[in-house]
Coordinates of C-alpha atoms in Angstrom, one line a residue:
X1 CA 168.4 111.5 31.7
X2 CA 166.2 109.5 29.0
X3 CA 168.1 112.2 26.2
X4 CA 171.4 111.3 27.8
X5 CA 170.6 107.1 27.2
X6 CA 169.6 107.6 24.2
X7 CA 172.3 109.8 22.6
X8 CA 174.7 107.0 24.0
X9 CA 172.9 104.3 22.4
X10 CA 172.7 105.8 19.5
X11 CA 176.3 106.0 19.6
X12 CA 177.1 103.0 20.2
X13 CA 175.0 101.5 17.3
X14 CA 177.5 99.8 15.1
X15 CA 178.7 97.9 17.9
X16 CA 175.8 96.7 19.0
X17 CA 174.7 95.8 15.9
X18 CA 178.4 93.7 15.4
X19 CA 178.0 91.9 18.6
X20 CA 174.4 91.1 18.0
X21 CA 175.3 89.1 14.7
X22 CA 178.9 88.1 16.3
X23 CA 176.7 86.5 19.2
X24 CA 174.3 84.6 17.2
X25 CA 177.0 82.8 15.5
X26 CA 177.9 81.6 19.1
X27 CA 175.4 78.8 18.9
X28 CA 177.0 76.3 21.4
X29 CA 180.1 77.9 22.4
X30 CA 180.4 78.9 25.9
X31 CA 181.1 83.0 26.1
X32 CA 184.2 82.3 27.9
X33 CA 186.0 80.4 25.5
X34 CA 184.2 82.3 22.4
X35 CA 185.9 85.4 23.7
X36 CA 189.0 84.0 22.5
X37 CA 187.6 83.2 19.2
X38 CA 186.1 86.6 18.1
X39 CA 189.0 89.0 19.9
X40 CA 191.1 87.2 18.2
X41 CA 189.9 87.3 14.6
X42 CA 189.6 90.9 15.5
X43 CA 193.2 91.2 16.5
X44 CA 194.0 89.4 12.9
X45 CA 191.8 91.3 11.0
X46 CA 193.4 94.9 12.1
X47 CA 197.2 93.5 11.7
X48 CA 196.0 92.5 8.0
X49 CA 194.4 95.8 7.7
X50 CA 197.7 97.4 8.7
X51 CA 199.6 95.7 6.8
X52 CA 198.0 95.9 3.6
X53 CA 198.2 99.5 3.7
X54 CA 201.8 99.6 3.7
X55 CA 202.4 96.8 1.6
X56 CA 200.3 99.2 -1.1
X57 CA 202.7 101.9 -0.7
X58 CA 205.7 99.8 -0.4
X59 CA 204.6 98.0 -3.9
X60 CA 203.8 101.4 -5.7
X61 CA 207.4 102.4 -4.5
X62 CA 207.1 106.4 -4.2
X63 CA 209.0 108.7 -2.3
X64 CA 210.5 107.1 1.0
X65 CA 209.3 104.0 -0.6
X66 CA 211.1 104.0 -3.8
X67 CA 212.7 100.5 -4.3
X68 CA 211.5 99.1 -1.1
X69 CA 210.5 95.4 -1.5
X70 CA 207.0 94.6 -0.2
X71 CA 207.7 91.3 1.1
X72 CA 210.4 92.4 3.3
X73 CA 209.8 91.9 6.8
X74 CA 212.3 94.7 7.9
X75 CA 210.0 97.4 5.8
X76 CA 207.3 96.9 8.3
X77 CA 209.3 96.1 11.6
X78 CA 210.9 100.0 10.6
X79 CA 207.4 101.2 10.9
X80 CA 205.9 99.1 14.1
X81 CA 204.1 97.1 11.8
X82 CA 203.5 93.5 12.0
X83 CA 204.2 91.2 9.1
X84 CA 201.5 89.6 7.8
X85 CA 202.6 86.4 5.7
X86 CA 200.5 85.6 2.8
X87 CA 198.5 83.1 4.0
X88 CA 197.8 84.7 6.9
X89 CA 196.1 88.1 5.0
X90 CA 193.0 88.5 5.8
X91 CA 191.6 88.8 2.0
X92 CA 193.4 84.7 1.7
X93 CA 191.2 83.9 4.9
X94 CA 188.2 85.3 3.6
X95 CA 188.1 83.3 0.0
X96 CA 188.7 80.0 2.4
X97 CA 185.6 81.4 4.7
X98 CA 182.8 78.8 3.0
X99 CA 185.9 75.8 2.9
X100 CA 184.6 72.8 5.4
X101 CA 188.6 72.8 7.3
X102 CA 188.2 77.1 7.7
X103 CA 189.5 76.5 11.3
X104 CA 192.1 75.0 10.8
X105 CA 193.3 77.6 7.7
X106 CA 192.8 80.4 10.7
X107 CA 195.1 77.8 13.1
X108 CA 197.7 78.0 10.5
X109 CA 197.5 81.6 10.0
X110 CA 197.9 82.3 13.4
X111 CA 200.9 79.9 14.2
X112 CA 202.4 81.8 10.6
X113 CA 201.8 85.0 12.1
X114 CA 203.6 84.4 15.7
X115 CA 206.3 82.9 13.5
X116 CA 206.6 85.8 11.8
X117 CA 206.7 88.2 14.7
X118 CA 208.5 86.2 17.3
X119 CA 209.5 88.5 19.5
X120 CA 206.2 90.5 20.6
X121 CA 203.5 87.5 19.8
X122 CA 205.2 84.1 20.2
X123 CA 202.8 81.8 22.1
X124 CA 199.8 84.4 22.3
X125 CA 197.7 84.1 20.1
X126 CA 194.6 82.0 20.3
X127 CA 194.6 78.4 17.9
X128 CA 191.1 77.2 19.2
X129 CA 189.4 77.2 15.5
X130 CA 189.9 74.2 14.4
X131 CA 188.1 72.5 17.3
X132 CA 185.3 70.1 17.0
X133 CA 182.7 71.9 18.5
X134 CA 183.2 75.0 16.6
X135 CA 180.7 75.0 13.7
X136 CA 182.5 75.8 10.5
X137 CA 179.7 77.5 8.8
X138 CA 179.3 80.0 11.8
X139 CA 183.0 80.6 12.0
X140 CA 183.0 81.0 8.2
X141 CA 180.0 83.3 8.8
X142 CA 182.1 85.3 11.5
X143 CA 184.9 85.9 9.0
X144 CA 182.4 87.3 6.5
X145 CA 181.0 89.6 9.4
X146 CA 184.2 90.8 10.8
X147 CA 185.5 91.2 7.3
X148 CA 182.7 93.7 6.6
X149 CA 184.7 96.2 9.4
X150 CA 188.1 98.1 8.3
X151 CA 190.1 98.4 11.6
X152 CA 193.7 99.5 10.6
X153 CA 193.9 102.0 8.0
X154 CA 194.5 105.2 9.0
X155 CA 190.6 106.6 8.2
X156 CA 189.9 104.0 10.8
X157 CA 192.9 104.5 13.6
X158 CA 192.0 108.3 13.4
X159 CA 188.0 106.9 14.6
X160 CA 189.1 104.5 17.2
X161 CA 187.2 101.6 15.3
X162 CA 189.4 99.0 16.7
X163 CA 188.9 100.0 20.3
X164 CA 185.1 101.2 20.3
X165 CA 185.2 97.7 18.8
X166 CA 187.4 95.8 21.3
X167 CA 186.1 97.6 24.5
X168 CA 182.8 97.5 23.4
X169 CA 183.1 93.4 22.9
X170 CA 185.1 92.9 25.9
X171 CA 182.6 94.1 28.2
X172 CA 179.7 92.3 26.5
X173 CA 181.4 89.2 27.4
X174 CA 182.2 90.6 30.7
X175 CA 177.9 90.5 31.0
X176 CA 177.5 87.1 29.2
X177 CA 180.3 85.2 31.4
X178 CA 178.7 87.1 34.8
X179 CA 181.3 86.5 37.9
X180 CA 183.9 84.9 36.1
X181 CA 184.0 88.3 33.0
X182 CA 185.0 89.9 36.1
X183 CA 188.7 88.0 36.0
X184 CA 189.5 89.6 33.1
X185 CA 187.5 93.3 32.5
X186 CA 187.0 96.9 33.9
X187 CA 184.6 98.8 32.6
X188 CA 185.7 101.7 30.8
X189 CA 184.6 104.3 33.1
X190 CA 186.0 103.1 36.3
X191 CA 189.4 102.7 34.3
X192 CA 188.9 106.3 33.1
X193 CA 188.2 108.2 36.7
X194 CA 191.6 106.2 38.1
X195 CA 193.2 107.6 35.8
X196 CA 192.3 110.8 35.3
X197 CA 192.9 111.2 39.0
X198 CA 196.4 109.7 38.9
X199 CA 197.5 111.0 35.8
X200 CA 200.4 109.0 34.8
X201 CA 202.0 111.4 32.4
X202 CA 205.4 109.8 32.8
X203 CA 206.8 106.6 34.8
X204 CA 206.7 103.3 35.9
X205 CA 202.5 101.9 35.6
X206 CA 202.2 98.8 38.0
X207 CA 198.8 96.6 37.9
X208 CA 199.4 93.1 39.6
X209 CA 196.2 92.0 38.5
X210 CA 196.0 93.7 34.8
X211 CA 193.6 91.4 33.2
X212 CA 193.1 92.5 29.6
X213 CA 195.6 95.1 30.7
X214 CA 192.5 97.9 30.2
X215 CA 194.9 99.9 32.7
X216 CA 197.5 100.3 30.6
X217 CA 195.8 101.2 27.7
X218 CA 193.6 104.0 29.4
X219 CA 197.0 105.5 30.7
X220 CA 198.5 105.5 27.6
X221 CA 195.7 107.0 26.0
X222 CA 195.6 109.6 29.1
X223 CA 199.2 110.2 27.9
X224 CA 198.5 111.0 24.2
X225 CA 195.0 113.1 24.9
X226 CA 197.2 115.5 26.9
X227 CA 200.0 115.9 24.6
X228 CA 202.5 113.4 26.3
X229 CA 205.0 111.5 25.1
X230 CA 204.2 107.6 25.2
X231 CA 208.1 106.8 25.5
X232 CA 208.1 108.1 29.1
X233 CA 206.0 105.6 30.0
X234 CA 206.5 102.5 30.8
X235 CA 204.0 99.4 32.2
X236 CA 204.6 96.2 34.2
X237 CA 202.1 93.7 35.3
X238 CA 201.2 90.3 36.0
X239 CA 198.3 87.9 35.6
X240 CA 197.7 84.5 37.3
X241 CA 195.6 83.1 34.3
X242 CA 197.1 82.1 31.3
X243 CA 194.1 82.7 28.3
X244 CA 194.0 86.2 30.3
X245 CA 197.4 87.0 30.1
X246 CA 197.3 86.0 26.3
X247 CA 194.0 88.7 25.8
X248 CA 196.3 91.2 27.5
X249 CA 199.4 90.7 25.1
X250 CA 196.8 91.0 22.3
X251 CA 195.1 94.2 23.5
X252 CA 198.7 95.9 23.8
X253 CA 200.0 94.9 20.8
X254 CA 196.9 96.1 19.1
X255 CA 198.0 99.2 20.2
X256 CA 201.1 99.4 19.9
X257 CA 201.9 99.1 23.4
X258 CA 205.2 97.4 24.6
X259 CA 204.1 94.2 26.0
X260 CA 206.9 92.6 27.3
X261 CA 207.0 93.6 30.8
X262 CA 203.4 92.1 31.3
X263 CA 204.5 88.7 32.9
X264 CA 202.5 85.1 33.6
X265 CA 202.9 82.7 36.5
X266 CA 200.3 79.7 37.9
X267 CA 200.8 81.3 41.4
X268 CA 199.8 84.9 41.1
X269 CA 201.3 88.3 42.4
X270 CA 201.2 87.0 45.7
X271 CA 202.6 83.5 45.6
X272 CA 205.4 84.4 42.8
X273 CA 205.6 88.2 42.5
X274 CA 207.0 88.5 39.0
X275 CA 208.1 92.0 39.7
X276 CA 210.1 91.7 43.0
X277 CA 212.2 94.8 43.0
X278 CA 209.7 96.9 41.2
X279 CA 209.0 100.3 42.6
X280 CA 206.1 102.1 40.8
X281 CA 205.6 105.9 40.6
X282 CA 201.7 104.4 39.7
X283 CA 199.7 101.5 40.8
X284 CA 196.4 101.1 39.2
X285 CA 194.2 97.7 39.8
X286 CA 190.8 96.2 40.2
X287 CA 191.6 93.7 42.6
X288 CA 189.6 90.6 42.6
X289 CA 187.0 91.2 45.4
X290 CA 187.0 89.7 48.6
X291 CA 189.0 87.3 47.2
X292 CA 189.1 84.2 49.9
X293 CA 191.5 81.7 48.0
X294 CA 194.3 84.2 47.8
X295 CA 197.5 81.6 49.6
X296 CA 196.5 83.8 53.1
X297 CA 198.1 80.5 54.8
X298 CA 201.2 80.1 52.9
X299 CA 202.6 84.1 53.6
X300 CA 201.5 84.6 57.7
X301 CA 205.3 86.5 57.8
X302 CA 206.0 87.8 54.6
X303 CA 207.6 91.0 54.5
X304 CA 204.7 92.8 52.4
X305 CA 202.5 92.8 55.6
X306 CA 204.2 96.0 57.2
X307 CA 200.4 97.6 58.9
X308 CA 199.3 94.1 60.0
X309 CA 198.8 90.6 58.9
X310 CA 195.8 90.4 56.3
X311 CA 193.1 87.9 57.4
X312 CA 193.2 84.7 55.2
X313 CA 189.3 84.5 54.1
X314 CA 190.0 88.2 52.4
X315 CA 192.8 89.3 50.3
X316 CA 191.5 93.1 50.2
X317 CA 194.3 94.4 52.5
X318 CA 196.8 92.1 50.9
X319 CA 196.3 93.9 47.9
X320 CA 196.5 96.8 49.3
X321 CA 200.0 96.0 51.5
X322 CA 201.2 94.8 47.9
X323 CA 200.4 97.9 45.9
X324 CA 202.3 99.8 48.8
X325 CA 205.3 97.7 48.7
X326 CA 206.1 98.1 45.1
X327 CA 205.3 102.1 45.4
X328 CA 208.2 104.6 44.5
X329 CA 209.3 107.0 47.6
X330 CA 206.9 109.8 45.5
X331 CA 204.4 106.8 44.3
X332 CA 200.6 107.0 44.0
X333 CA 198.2 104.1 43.9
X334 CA 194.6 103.5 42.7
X335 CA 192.1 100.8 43.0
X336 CA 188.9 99.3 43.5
X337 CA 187.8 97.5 46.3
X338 CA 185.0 96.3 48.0
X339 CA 182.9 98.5 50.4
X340 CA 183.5 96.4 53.0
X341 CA 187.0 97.8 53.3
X342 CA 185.8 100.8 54.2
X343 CA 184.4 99.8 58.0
X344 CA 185.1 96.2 58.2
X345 CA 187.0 95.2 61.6
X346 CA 187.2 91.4 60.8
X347 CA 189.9 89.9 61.5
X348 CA 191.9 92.8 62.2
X349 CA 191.1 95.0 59.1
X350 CA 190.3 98.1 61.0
X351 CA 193.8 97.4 62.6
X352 CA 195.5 97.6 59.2
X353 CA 193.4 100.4 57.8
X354 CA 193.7 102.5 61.1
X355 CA 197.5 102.1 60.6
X356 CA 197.5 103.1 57.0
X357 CA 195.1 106.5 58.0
X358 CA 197.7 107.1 60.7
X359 CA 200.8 106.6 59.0
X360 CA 199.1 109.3 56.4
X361 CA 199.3 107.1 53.0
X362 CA 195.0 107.8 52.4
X363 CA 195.1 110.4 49.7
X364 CA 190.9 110.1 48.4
X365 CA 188.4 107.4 49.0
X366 CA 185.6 107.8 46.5
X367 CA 182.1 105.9 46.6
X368 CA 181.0 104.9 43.4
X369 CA 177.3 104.0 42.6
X370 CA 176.0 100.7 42.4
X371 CA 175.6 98.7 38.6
X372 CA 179.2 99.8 37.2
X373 CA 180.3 96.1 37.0
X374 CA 178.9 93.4 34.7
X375 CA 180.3 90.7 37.0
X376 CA 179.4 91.6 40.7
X377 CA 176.5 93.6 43.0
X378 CA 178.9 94.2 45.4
X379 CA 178.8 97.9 46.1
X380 CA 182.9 99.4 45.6
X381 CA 184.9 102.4 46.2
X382 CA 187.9 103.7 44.9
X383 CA 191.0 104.3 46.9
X384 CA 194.0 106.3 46.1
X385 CA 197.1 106.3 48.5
X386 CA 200.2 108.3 48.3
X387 CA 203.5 108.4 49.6
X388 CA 204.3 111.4 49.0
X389 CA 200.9 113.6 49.8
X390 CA 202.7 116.7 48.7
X391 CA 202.7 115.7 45.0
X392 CA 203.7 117.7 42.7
X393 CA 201.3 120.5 43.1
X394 CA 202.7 122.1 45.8
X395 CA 200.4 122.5 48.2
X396 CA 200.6 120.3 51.7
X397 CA 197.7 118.1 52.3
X398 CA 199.2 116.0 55.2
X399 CA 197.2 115.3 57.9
X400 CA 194.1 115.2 55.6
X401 CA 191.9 112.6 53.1
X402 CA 189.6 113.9 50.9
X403 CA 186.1 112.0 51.0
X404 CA 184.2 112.0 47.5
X405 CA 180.4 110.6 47.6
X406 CA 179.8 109.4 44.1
X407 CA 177.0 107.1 44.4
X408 CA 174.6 109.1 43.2
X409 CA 176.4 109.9 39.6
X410 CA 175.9 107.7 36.4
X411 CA 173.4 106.9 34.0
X412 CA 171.8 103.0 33.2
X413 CA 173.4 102.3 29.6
X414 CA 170.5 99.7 30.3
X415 CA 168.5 97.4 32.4
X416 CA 171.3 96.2 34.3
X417 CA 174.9 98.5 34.2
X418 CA 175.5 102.0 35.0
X419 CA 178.4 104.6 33.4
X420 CA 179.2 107.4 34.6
X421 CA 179.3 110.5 32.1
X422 CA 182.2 112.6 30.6
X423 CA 181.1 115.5 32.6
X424 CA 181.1 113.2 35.9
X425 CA 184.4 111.6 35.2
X426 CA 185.8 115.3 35.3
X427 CA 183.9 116.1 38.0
X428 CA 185.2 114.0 40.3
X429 CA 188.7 114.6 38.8
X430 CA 188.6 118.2 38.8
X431 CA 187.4 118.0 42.4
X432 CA 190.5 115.9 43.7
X433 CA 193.1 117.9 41.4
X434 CA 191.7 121.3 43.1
X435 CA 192.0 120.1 46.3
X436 CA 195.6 119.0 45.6
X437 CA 197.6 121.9 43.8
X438 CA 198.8 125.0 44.9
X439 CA 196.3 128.0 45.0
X440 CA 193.3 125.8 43.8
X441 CA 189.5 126.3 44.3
X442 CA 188.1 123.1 46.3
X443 CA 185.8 123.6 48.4
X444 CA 183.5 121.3 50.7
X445 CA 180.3 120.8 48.7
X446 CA 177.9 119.1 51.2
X447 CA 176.7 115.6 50.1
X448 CA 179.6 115.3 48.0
X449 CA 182.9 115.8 48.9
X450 CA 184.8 116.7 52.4
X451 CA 188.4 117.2 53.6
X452 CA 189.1 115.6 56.6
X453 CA 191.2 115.7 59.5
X454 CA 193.2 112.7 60.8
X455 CA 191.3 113.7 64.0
X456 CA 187.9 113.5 62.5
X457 CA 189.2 110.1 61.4
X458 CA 190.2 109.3 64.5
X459 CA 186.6 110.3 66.1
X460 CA 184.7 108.0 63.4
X461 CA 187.1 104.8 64.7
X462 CA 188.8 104.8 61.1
X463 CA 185.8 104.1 59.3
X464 CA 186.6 105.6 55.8
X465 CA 183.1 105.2 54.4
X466 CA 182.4 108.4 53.0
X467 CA 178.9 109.4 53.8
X468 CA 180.0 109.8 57.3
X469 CA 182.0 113.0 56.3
X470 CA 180.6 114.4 53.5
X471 CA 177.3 114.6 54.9
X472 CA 173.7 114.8 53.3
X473 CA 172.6 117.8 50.7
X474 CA 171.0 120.4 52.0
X475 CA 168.6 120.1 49.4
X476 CA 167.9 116.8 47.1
X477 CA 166.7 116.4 43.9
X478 CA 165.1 112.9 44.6
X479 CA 165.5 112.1 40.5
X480 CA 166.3 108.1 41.8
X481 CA 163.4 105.8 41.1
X482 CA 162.2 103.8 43.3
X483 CA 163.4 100.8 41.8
X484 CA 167.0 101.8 41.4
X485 CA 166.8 103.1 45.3
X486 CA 165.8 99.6 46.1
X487 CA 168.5 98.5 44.4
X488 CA 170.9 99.9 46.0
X489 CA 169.4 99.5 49.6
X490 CA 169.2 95.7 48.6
X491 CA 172.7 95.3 47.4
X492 CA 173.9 97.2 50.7
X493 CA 171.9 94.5 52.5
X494 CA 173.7 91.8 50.7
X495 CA 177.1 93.1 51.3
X496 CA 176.4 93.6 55.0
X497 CA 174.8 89.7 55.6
X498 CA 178.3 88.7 53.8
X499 CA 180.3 90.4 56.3
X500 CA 178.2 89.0 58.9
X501 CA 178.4 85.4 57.5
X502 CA 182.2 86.2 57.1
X503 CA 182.4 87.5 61.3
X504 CA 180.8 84.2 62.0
X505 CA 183.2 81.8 60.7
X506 CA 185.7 84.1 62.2
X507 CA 184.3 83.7 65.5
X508 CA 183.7 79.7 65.1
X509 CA 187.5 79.3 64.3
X510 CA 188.5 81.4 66.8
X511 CA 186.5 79.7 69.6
X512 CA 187.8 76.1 67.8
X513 CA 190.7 76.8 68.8
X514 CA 190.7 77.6 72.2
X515 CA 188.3 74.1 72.3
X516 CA 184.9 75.3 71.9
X517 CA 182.2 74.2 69.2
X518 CA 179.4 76.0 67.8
X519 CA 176.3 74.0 66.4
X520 CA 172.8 75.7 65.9
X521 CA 174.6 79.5 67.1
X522 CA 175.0 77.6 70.6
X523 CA 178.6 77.0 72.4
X524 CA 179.6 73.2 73.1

């Protein structure tokens, strides 16, 4: 396991070593707004980069370039390239790096840039550098750091610079901001086992809650890793907060990736639902957790709420209603949620999960180990529904919800976060996609993964939690330390005492209202 941490280190070197200096030119600046600051110097730097490569071929004029004019912006819309005015380029930007008013030359640059490329970038890019607080030497300093990096020639593009870079940064914020890096980041590897799972060669990709839109990128990736093509795909999502929803734009059009279904609104997915008559063949989202400020109040009889009406101190299972209302007939969903969701009978959540069991839309619940998110202890699982539990791989698993115990799996990339593997990403994957097609060779492995009747649902009160199916090896490696089993056992405790503060307040509005008050756990 020590081998293992250390090989990934040791990959991940020269980002670590770029966020190390990025972060000590941070000085003041909170990590939540200096986010904005670095990813999108970053985004400037690989457009440059882009651009200057085919502005060298269009100025050297051979072949398909002969007689092309290199300041013609129609030369690089041809080739999905962004046009890059000249006092946006990154070489102009980094002779003004020392220059006592650089922020506001990078201000300029940006506004130049969305001017220039209207349609995909007007009003989303970040002009925060010419503030006050920012120190000019340290932003200069950034410049010359970020400068030192080639992101978008094609040696580059063919490494991944950009996103080792990107992903890498984004999640190190994620850590630095704590709960609130949570609003806007999945890790990788949670992003990467949803997909894999789904596999969204081709369709309509929904995330209601898509963040930095990591989602969409994974799946599109997914897409090109397995031959695909990326034009039979196409994403929609929405995001509630604005500086979010501006990272997302950025992240896509890094890529490549068309943007403009990816929509912004004050009141969120479930106040204003941007996407009213969409019907996704996927669903993929990490949910905010337990979310308790979610407009409950405001939607007691919307139409969403067809397997009962969500409590209003959780939005879990009104995420989970609105993920199955914008499903296709044949449409698959998965998600992250909170543990909880798994038993929890407040407030009529083991009504709504019993009817979702019995109505046969659970396709998989898999427990994932603790330490996978920067932001929050709170042990999760993944869930996958499915309208369609055929599939496509013709073999009938109706009647049955396949139980993966994963919380075991992943290695500490350090003190405090776990990943999971390659080799335990496709495990898990390979596991669900056996049990699914036609002729395949799952089998119940004891500790780890069970296929389970509706019946033996129905015997276990609807509790989905896993461990009650799958069971406990025969034989175990005990490998955990002591420390990490403590952990876990500690974080579990914290989750349950939640629940139980949550029951509480359940039970003191529900005895309010028929006149009774409770003070000091007695009844007035």
């Amino acid at each position: 396991m020590a081998e293992l941490t250390a090989k990934q280190n040791n990959s991940e070197s020269f980002e670590q070593k770029l966020w190390k200096t990025a972060d000590k030119l941070r000085k003041n600046i909170d990590a939540a707004e200096y986010k904005h600051i670095v990813l999108g110097l970053i985004f400037l730097k690989y457009i440059s980069d882009a651009f200057e490569v085919l502005h060298q071929k269009l100025i050297a004029g051979e072949g398909d370039y002969a007689g092309a004019e290199p300041e013609d912006r129609d030369e690089y819309s041809a080739e999905n390239v962004f046009f890059v005015p000249v006092e946006a380029r990154w070489s102009y930007l980094q002779g003004q790096a020392k220059q006592p008013d650089i922020g506001k030359t990078v201000d300029l640059a940006m506004e130049a840039i969305e001017r220039e490329n209207a349609k995909r970038l007007k009003g989303i890019l970040p002009k925060v550098y010419g503030q006050q607080k920012l120190d000019q030497k340290s932003l200069g300093g950034l410049i010359d750091l970020i400068g030192s990096i080639t992101l978008g020639d094609a040696e580059a593009q063919a490494q991944d610079v950009l996103g080792r870079v990107y992903e890498y940064f984004l999640g190190q914020f994620a850590l630095a901001e704590g709960k609130k890096g949570g609003q806007f980041y999945t890790p990788e590897s949670i992003v990467r086992l949803l997909v894999e799972i789904l596999e969204p060669y081709n369709g309509r990709v929904f995330d209601p809650c898509c963040g930095s839109g990591g989602m969409f990128v994974q799946s599109e990736k997914f897409v090109q890793n397995h031959q695909g093509r990326l034009d039979n795909l196409s994403i929609y999502g929405q995001e509630s907060n604005e500086t979010t929803y501006k990272l997302c734009r950025m992240n896509l059009a890094l890529r490549g990736i068309d943007g403009s279904n990816i929509k912004w609104n004050p009141e969120g997915s479930f106040l204003n639902d941007a996407h009213k008559d969409l019907k996704a063949d996927f669903v993929i989202a990490n949910p905010p957790f337990n979310d308790s400020d979610w407009g409950g109040d405001l939607l007691q009889n919307d139409g969403r709420w067809q397997y009962g009406k969500p409590p209003q101190g959780s939005a879990n299972f009104a995420w989970v209603q609105h993920f199955l209302y914008h499903l296709s007939p044949t449409g698959s969903a998965g998600f992250v949620l909170s543990n909880g969701s798994l038993s929890s009978n407040t407030s009529g959540e083991g009504d709504i999960r019993k009817a979702l069991v019995v109505q046969d839309l659970v396709d998989c619940i898999v427990m994932l180990p603790t330490q996978l998110f920067y932001n929050t202890g709170i042990p999760a699982c993944l869930w996958f529904l499915s309208r369609y539990k055929n599939g496509n791989k013709n073999r009938d698993r109706k009647g049955e919800v396949l139980f993966i115990d994963a919380s075991e799996l992943g290695y500490m990339v350090n003190r405090s976060s776990r990943a999971f593997t390659e080799d335990e990403i496709k495990r898990i994957a390979d596991t669900y996609h056996e049990w699914k097609k036609s002729g395949g060779s799952y089998r119940d492995i004891k500790g780890f993964c069970k296929s389970a009747s509706l019946a033996d649902i129905e015997k276990h009160n609807f509790v989905l939690t896993p461990g009650r199916y799958v069971g406990i090896p025969d034989e175990v490696e005990d490998d955990v330390s002591f420390e990490d089993r403590m952990s876990a056992l500690t974080m579990a405790l914290g989750e349950q005492m939640r629940e139980g503060q949550l029951l509480d307040e359940e039970i003191k509005k529900q005895l309010a209202k028929v006149g009774f008050v409770v003070s000091d756990r007695q009844i007035i």
